[in-house]
mmCIF file of C-alpha atoms (C1' of nucleotides) in Angstrom:
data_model
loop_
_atom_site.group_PDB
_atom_site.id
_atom_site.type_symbol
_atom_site.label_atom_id
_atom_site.label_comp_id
_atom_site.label_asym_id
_atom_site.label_seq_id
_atom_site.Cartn_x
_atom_site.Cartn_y
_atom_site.Cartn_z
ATOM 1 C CA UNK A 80 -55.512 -33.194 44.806
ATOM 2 C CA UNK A 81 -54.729 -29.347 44.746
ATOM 3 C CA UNK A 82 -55.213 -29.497 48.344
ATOM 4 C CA UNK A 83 -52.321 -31.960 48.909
ATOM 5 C CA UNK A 84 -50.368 -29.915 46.751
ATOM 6 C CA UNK A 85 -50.845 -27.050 49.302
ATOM 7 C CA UNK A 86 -50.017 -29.368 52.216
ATOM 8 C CA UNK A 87 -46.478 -30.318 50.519
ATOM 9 C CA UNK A 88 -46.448 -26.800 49.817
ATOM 10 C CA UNK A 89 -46.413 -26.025 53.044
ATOM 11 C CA UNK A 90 -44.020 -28.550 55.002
ATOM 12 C CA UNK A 91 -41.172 -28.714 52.165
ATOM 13 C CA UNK A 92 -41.216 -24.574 52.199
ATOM 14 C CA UNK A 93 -41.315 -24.912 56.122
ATOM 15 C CA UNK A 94 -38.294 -27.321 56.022
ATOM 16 C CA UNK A 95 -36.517 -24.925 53.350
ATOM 17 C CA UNK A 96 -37.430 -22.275 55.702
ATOM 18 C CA UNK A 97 -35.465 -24.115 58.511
ATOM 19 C CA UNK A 98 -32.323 -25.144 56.517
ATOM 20 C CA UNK A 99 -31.798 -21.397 54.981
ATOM 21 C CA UNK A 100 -32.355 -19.974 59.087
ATOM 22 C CA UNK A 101 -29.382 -22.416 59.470
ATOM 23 C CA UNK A 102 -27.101 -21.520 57.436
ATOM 24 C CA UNK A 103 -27.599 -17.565 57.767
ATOM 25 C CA UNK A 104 -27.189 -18.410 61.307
ATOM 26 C CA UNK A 105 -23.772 -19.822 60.319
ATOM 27 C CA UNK A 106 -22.609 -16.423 58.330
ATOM 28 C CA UNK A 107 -23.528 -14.764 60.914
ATOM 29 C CA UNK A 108 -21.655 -16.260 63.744
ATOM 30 C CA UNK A 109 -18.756 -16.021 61.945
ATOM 31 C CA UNK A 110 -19.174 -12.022 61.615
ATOM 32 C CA UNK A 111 -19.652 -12.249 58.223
ATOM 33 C CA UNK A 112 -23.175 -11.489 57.069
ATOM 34 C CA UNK A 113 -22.587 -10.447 53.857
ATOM 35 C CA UNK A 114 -19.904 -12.773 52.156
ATOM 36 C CA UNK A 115 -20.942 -12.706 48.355
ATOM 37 C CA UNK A 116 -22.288 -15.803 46.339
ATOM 38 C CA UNK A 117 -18.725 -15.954 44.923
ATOM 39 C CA UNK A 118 -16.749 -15.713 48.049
ATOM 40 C CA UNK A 119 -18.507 -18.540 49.004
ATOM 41 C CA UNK A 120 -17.725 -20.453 45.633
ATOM 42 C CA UNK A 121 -13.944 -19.631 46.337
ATOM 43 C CA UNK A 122 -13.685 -20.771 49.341
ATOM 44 C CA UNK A 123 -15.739 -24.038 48.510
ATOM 45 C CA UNK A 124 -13.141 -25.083 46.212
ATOM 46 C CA UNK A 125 -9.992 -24.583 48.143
ATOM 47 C CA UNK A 126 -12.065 -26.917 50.805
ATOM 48 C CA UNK A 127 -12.475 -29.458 48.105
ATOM 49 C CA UNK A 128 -8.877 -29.264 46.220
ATOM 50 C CA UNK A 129 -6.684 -29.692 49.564
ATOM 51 C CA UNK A 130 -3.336 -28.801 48.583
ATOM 52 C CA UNK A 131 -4.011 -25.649 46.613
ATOM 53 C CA UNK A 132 -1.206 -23.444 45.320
ATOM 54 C CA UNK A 133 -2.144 -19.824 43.895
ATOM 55 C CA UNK A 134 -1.191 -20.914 40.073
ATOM 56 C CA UNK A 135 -3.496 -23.932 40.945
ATOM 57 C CA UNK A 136 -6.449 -21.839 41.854
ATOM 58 C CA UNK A 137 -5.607 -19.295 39.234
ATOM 59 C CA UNK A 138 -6.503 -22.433 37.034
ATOM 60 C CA UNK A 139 -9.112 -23.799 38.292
ATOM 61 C CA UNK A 140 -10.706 -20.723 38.266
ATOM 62 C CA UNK A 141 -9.898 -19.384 34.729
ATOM 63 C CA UNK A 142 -8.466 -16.183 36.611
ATOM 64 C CA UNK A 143 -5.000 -14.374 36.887
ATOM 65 C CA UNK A 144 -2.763 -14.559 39.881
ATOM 66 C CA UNK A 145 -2.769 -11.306 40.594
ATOM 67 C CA UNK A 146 -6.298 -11.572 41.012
ATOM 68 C CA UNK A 147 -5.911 -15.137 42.871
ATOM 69 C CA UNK A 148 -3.338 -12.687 45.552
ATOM 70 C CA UNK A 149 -6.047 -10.005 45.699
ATOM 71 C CA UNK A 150 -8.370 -12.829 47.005
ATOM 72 C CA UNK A 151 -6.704 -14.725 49.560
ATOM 73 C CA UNK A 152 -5.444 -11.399 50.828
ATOM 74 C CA UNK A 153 -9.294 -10.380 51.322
ATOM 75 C CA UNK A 154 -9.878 -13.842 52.767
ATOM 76 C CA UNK A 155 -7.011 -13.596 55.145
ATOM 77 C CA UNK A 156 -8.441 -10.000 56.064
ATOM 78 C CA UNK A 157 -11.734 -11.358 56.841
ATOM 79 C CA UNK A 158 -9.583 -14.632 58.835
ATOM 80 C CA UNK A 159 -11.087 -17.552 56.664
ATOM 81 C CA UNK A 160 -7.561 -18.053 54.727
ATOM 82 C CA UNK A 161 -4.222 -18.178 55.227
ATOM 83 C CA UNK A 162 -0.774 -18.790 53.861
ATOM 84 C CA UNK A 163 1.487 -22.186 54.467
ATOM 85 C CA UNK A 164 4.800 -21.958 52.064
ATOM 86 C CA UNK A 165 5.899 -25.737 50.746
ATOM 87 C CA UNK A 166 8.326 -27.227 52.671
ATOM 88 C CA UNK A 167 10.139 -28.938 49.468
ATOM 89 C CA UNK A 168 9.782 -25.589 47.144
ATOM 90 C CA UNK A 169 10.045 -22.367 48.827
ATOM 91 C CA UNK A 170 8.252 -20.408 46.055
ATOM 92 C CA UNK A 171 5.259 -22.230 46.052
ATOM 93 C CA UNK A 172 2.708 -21.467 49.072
ATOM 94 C CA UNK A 173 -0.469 -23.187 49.757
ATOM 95 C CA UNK A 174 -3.794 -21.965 50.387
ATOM 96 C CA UNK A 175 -5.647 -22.999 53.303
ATOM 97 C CA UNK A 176 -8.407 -22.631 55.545
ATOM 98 C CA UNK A 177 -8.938 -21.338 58.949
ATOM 99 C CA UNK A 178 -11.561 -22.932 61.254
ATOM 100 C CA UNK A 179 -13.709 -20.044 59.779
ATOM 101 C CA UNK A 180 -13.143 -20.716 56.318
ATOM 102 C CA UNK A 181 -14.427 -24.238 56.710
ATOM 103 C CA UNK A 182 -17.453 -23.055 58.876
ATOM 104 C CA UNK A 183 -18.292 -21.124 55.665
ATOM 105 C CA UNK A 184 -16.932 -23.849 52.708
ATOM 106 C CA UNK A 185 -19.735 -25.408 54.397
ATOM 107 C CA UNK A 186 -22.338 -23.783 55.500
ATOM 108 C CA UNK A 187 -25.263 -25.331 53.018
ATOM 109 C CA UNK A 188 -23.856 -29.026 54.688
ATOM 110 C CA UNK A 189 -23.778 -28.097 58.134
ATOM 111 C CA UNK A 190 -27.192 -26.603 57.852
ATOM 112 C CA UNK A 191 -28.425 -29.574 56.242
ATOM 113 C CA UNK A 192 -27.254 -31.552 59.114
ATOM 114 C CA UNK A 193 -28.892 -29.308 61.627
ATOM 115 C CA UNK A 194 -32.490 -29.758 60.035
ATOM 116 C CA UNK A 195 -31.733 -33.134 60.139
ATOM 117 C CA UNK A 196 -30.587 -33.004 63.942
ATOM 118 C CA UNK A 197 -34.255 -31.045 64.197
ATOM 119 C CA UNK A 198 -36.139 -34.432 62.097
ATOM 120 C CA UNK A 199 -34.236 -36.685 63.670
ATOM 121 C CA UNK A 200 -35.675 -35.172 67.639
ATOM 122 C CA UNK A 201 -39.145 -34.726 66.102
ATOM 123 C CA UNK A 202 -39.603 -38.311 64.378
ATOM 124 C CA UNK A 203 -39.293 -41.547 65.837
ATOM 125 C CA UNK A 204 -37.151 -44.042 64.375
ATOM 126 C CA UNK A 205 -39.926 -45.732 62.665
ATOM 127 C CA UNK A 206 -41.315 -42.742 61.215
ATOM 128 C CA UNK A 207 -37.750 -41.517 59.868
ATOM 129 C CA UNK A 208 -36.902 -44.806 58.258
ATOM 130 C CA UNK A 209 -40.361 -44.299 56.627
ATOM 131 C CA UNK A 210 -39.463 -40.632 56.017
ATOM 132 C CA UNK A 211 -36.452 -41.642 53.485
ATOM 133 C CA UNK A 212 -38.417 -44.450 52.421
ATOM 134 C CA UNK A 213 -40.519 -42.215 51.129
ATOM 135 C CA UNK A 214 -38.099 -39.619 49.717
ATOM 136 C CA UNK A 215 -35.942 -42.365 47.914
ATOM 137 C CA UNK A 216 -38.635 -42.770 45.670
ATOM 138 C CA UNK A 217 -38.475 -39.574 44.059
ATOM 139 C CA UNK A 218 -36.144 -39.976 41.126
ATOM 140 C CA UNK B 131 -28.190 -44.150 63.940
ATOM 141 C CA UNK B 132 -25.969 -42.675 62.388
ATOM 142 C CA UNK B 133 -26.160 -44.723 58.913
ATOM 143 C CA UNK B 134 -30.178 -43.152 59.311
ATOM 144 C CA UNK B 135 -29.022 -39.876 59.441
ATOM 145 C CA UNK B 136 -26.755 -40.253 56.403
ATOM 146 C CA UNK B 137 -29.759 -41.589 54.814
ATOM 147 C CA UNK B 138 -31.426 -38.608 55.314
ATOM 148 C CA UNK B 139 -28.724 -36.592 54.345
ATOM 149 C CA UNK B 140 -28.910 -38.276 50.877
ATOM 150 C CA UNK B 141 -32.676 -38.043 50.280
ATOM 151 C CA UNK B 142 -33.179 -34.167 51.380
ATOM 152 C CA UNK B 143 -30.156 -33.181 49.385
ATOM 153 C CA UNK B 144 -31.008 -34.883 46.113
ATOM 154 C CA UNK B 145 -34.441 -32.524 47.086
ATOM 155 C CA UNK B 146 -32.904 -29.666 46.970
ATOM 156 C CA UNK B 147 -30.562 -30.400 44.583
ATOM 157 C CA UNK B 148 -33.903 -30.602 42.704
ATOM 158 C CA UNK B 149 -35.461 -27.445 43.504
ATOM 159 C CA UNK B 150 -32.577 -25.968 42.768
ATOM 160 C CA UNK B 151 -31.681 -27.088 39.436
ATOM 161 C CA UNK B 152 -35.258 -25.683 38.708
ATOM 162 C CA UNK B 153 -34.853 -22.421 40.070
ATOM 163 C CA UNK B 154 -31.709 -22.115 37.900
ATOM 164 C CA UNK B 155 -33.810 -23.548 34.552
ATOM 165 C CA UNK B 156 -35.906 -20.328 35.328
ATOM 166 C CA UNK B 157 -33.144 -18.348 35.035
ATOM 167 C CA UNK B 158 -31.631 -19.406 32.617
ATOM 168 C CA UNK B 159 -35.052 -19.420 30.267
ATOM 169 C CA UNK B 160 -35.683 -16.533 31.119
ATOM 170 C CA UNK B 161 -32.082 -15.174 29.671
ATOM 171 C CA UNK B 162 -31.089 -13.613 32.395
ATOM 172 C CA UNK B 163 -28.568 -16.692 34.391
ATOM 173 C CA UNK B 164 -26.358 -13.549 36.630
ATOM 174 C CA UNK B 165 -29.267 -11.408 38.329
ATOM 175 C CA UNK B 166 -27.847 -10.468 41.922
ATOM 176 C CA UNK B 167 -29.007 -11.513 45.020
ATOM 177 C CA UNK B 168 -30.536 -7.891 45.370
ATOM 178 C CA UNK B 169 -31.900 -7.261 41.916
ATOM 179 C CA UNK B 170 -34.269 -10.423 42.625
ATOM 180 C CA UNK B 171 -35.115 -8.974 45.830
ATOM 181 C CA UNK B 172 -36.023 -6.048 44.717
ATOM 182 C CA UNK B 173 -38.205 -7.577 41.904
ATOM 183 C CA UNK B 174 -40.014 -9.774 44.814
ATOM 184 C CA UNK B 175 -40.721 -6.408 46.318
ATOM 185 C CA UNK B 176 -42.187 -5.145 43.334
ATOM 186 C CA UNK B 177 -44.307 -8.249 42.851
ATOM 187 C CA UNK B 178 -45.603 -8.271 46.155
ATOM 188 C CA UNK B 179 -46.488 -4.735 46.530
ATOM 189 C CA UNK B 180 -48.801 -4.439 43.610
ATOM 190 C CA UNK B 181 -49.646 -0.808 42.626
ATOM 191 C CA UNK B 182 -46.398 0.447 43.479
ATOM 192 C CA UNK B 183 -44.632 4.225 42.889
ATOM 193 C CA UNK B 184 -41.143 5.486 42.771
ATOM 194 C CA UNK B 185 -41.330 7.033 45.586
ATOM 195 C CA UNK B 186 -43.339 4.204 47.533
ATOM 196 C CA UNK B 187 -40.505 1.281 46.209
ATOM 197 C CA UNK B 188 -37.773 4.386 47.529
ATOM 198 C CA UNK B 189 -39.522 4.496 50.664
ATOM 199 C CA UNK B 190 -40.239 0.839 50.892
ATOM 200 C CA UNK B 191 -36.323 -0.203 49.938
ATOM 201 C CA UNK B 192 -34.412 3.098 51.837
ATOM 202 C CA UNK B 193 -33.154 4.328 48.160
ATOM 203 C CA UNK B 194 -33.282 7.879 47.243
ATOM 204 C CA UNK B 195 -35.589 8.109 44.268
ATOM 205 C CA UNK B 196 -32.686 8.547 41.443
ATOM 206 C CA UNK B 197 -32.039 5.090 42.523
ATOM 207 C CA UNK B 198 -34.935 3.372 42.036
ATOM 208 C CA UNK B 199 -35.035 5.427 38.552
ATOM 209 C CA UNK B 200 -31.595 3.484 37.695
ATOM 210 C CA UNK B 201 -32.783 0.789 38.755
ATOM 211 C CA UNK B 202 -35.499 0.642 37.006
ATOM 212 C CA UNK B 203 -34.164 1.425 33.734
ATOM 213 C CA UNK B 204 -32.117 -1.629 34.160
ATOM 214 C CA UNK B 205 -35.092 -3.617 34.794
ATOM 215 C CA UNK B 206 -36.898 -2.514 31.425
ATOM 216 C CA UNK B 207 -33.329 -2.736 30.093
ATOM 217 C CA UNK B 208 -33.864 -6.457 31.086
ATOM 218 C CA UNK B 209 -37.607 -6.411 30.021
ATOM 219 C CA UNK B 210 -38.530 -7.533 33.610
ATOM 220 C CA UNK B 211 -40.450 -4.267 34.263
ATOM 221 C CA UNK B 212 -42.391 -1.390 32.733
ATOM 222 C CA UNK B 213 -43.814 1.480 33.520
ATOM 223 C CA UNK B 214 -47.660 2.726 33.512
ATOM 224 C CA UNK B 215 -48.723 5.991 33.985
ATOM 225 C CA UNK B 216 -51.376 6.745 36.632
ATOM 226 C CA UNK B 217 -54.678 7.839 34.944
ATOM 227 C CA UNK B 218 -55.841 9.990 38.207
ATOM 228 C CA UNK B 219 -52.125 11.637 38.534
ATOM 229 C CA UNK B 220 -50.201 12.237 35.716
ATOM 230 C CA UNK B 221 -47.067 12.260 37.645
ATOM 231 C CA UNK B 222 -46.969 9.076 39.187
ATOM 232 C CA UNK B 223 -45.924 6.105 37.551
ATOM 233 C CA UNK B 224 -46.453 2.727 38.995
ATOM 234 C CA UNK B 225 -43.966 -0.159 38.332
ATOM 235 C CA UNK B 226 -45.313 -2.904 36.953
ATOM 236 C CA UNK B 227 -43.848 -6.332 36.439
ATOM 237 C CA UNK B 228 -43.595 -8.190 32.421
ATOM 238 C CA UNK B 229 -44.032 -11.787 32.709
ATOM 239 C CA UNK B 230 -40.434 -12.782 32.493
ATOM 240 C CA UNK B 231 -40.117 -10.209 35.640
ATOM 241 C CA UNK B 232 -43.022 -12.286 37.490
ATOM 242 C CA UNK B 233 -41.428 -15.207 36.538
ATOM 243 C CA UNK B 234 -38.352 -13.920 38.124
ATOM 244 C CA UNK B 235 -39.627 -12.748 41.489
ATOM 245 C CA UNK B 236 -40.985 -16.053 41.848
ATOM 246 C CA UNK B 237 -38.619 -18.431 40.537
ATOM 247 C CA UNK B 238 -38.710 -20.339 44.197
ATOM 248 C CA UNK B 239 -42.077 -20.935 43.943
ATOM 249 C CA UNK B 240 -42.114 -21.980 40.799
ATOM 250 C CA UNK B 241 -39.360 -24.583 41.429
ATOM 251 C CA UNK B 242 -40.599 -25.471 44.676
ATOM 252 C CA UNK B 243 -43.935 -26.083 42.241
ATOM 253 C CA UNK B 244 -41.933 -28.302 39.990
ATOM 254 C CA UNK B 245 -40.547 -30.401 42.964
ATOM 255 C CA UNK B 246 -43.745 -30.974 44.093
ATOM 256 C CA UNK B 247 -44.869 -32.424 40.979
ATOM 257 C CA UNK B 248 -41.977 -34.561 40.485
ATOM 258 C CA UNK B 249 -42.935 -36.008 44.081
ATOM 259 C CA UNK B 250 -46.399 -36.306 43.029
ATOM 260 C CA UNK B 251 -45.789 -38.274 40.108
ATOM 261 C CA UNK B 252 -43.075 -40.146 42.029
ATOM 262 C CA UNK B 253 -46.058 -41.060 45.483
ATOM 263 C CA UNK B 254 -49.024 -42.345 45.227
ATOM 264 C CA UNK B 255 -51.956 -40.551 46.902
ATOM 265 C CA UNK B 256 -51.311 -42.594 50.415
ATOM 266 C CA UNK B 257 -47.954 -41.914 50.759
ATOM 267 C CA UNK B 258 -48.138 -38.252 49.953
ATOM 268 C CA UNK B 259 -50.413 -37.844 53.009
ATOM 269 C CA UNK B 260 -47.652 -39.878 55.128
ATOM 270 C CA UNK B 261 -45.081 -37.673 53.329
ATOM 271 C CA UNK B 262 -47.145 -34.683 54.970
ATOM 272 C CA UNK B 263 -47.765 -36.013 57.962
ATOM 273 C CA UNK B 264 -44.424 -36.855 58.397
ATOM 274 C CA UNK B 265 -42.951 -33.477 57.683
ATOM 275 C CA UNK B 266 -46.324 -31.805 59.708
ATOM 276 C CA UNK B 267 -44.154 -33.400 62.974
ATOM 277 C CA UNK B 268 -41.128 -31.497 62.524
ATOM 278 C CA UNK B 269 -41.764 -27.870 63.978
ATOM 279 C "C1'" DT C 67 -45.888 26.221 45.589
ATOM 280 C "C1'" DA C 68 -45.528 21.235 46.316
ATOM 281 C "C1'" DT C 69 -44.902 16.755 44.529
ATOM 282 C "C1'" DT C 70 -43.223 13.059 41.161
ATOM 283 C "C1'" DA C 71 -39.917 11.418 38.491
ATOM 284 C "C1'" DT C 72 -35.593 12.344 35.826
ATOM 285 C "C1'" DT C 73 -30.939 14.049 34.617
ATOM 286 C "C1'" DA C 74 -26.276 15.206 35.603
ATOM 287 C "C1'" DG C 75 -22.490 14.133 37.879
ATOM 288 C "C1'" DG C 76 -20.575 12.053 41.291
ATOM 289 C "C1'" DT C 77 -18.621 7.802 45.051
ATOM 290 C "C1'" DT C 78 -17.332 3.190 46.743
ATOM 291 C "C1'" DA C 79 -16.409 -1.535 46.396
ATOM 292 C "C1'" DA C 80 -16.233 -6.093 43.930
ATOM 293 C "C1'" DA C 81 -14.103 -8.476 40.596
ATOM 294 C "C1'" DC C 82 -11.505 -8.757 37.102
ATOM 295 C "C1'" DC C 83 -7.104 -7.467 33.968
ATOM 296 C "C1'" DT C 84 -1.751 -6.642 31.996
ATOM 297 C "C1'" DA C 85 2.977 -5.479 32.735
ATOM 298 C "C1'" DA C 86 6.742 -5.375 35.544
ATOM 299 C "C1'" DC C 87 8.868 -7.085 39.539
ATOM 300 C "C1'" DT C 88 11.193 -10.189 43.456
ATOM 301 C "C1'" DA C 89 12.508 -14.491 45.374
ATOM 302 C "C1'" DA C 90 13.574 -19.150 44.728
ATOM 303 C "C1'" DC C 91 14.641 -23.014 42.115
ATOM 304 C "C1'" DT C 92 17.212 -25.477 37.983
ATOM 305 C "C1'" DA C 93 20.456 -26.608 34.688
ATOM 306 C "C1'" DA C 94 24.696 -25.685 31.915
ATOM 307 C "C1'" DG C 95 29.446 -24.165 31.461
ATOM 308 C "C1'" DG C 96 33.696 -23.050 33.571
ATOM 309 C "C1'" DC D 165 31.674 -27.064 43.130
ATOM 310 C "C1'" DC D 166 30.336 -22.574 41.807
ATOM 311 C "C1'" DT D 167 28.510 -19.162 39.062
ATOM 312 C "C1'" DT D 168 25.151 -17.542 35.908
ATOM 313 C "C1'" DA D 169 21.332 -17.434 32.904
ATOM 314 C "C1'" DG D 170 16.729 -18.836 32.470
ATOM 315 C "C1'" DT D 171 12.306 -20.465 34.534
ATOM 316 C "C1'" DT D 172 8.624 -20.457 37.799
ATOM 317 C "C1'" DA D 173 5.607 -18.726 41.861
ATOM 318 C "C1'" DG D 174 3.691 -15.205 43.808
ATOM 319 C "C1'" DT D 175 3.343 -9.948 44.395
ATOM 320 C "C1'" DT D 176 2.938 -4.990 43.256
ATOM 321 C "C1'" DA D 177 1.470 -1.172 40.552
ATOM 322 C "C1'" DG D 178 -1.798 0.628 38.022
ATOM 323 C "C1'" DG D 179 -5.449 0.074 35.501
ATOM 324 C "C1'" DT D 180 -11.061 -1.233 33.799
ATOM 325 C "C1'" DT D 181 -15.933 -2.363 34.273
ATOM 326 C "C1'" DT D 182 -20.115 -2.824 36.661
ATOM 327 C "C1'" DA D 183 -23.366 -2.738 40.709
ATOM 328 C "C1'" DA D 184 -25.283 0.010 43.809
ATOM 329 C "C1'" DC D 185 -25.637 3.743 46.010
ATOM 330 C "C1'" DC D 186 -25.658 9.295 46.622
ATOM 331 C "C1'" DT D 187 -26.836 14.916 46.188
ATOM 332 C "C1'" DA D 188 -28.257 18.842 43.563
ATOM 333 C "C1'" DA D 189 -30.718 20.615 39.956
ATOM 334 C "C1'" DT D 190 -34.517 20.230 36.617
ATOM 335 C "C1'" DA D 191 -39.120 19.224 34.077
ATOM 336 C "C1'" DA D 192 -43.816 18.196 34.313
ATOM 337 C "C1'" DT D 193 -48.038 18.037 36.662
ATOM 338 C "C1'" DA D 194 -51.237 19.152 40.499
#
DNA sequence: TATTATTAGGTTAAACCTAACTAACTAAGG
DNA sequence: CCTTAGTTAGTTAGGTTTAACCTAATAATA
């Protein structure tokens, strides 16, 4: 009993092991090691709102535009951001991301799919059917 | 194919989703929910060193020693750390960690710990050893 | 005298703020 | 229709706080 504890010990930490290689491997190609925990939250959510406006993300964040401008102007710096004005409403101007920006957004999901690239060339397909049989079970 | 691999994207996520709602719990118990990314490193450091000095967790980390002495008031600040006096050498101090501070440094582990249980209580004995065997494949 | 840790007094950068501003839209009166 | 006053979107200027570092000088012990 402890023993299999050490075995899933070992292949689930081996497997986290892989995932987190992935996605530092991500950062890094885009020549930006050390993005913050935040940064990455930011960016995340412009990814997932679309059509973003400054006052929007000032919002959805629960911070001031000036601090919203400060941002994006840090995110355009670093080339994962920039600037499209609204074609109806020339004040408004919408946040979006470069190619880079996205690599980052979603780094955790593209690493995930990696590992899975690396299961899916070391199991068979009977063996990965069995593999998220086995996983669906855990509630 | 491709509806396998989503399958696998569900089950491995919901794991980590998992593991990382317990890692958070930790946190959060522990009072202290916005450590940085370094602070826990540098508490893993501690933890893993054992009997270790200002000057060796200086060395050890590249700090200059007034450093570490910040730091380390901010650690007993956050009752994570104290300090103990060296019986042989009254000028050294070693840096030990409090329980919360263990329970800090290892946070991971621990969740990875409570994941492991969940799947144990979620498998039965057989298919935890396919679940290893399984995983044993991917290298 | 040499070593260990601390104190004093800094710097830099991230991540926030308010107040005042500019540019662009909107609606009301002439 | 045109002007003008008010509103809204984003920016600029000028802050604060905190993390994470530093050097130089000092106190205590060996």
């Amino acid at each position: 009993m402890r023993k299999q504890e050490e075995h899933l010990f070992e292949v689930l930490d081996h497997l986290l092991r892989v995932r987190n290689e992935c996605s530092c491997k991500i950062f890094s190609e885009c020549g930006l090691p050390d993005m913050t925990v935040k940064q990455i939250a930011y960016l995340k959510i412009i990814d997932e709102q679309g059509d973003v406006t400054f006052s929007r993300l000032a919002e959805i964040t629960r911070n001031s535009k000036p601090t919203i401008t400060e941002m994006v102007n840090k995110f355009v710096r670093m080339e994962c951001v920039y600037r499209e004005r609204c074609p109806d409403d020339g004040r408004v101007l919408y946040i979006r991301l470069t190619e880079k920006g996205r690599m980052i957004a979603n780094a955790e999901c593209n690493a995930m799919h990696l590992l899975i690239e690396q299961l899916m060339d070391s199991l068979d397909e009977r063996e990965q059917d069995l593999l998220v049989r086995l996983l669906e079970k855990v509630r």
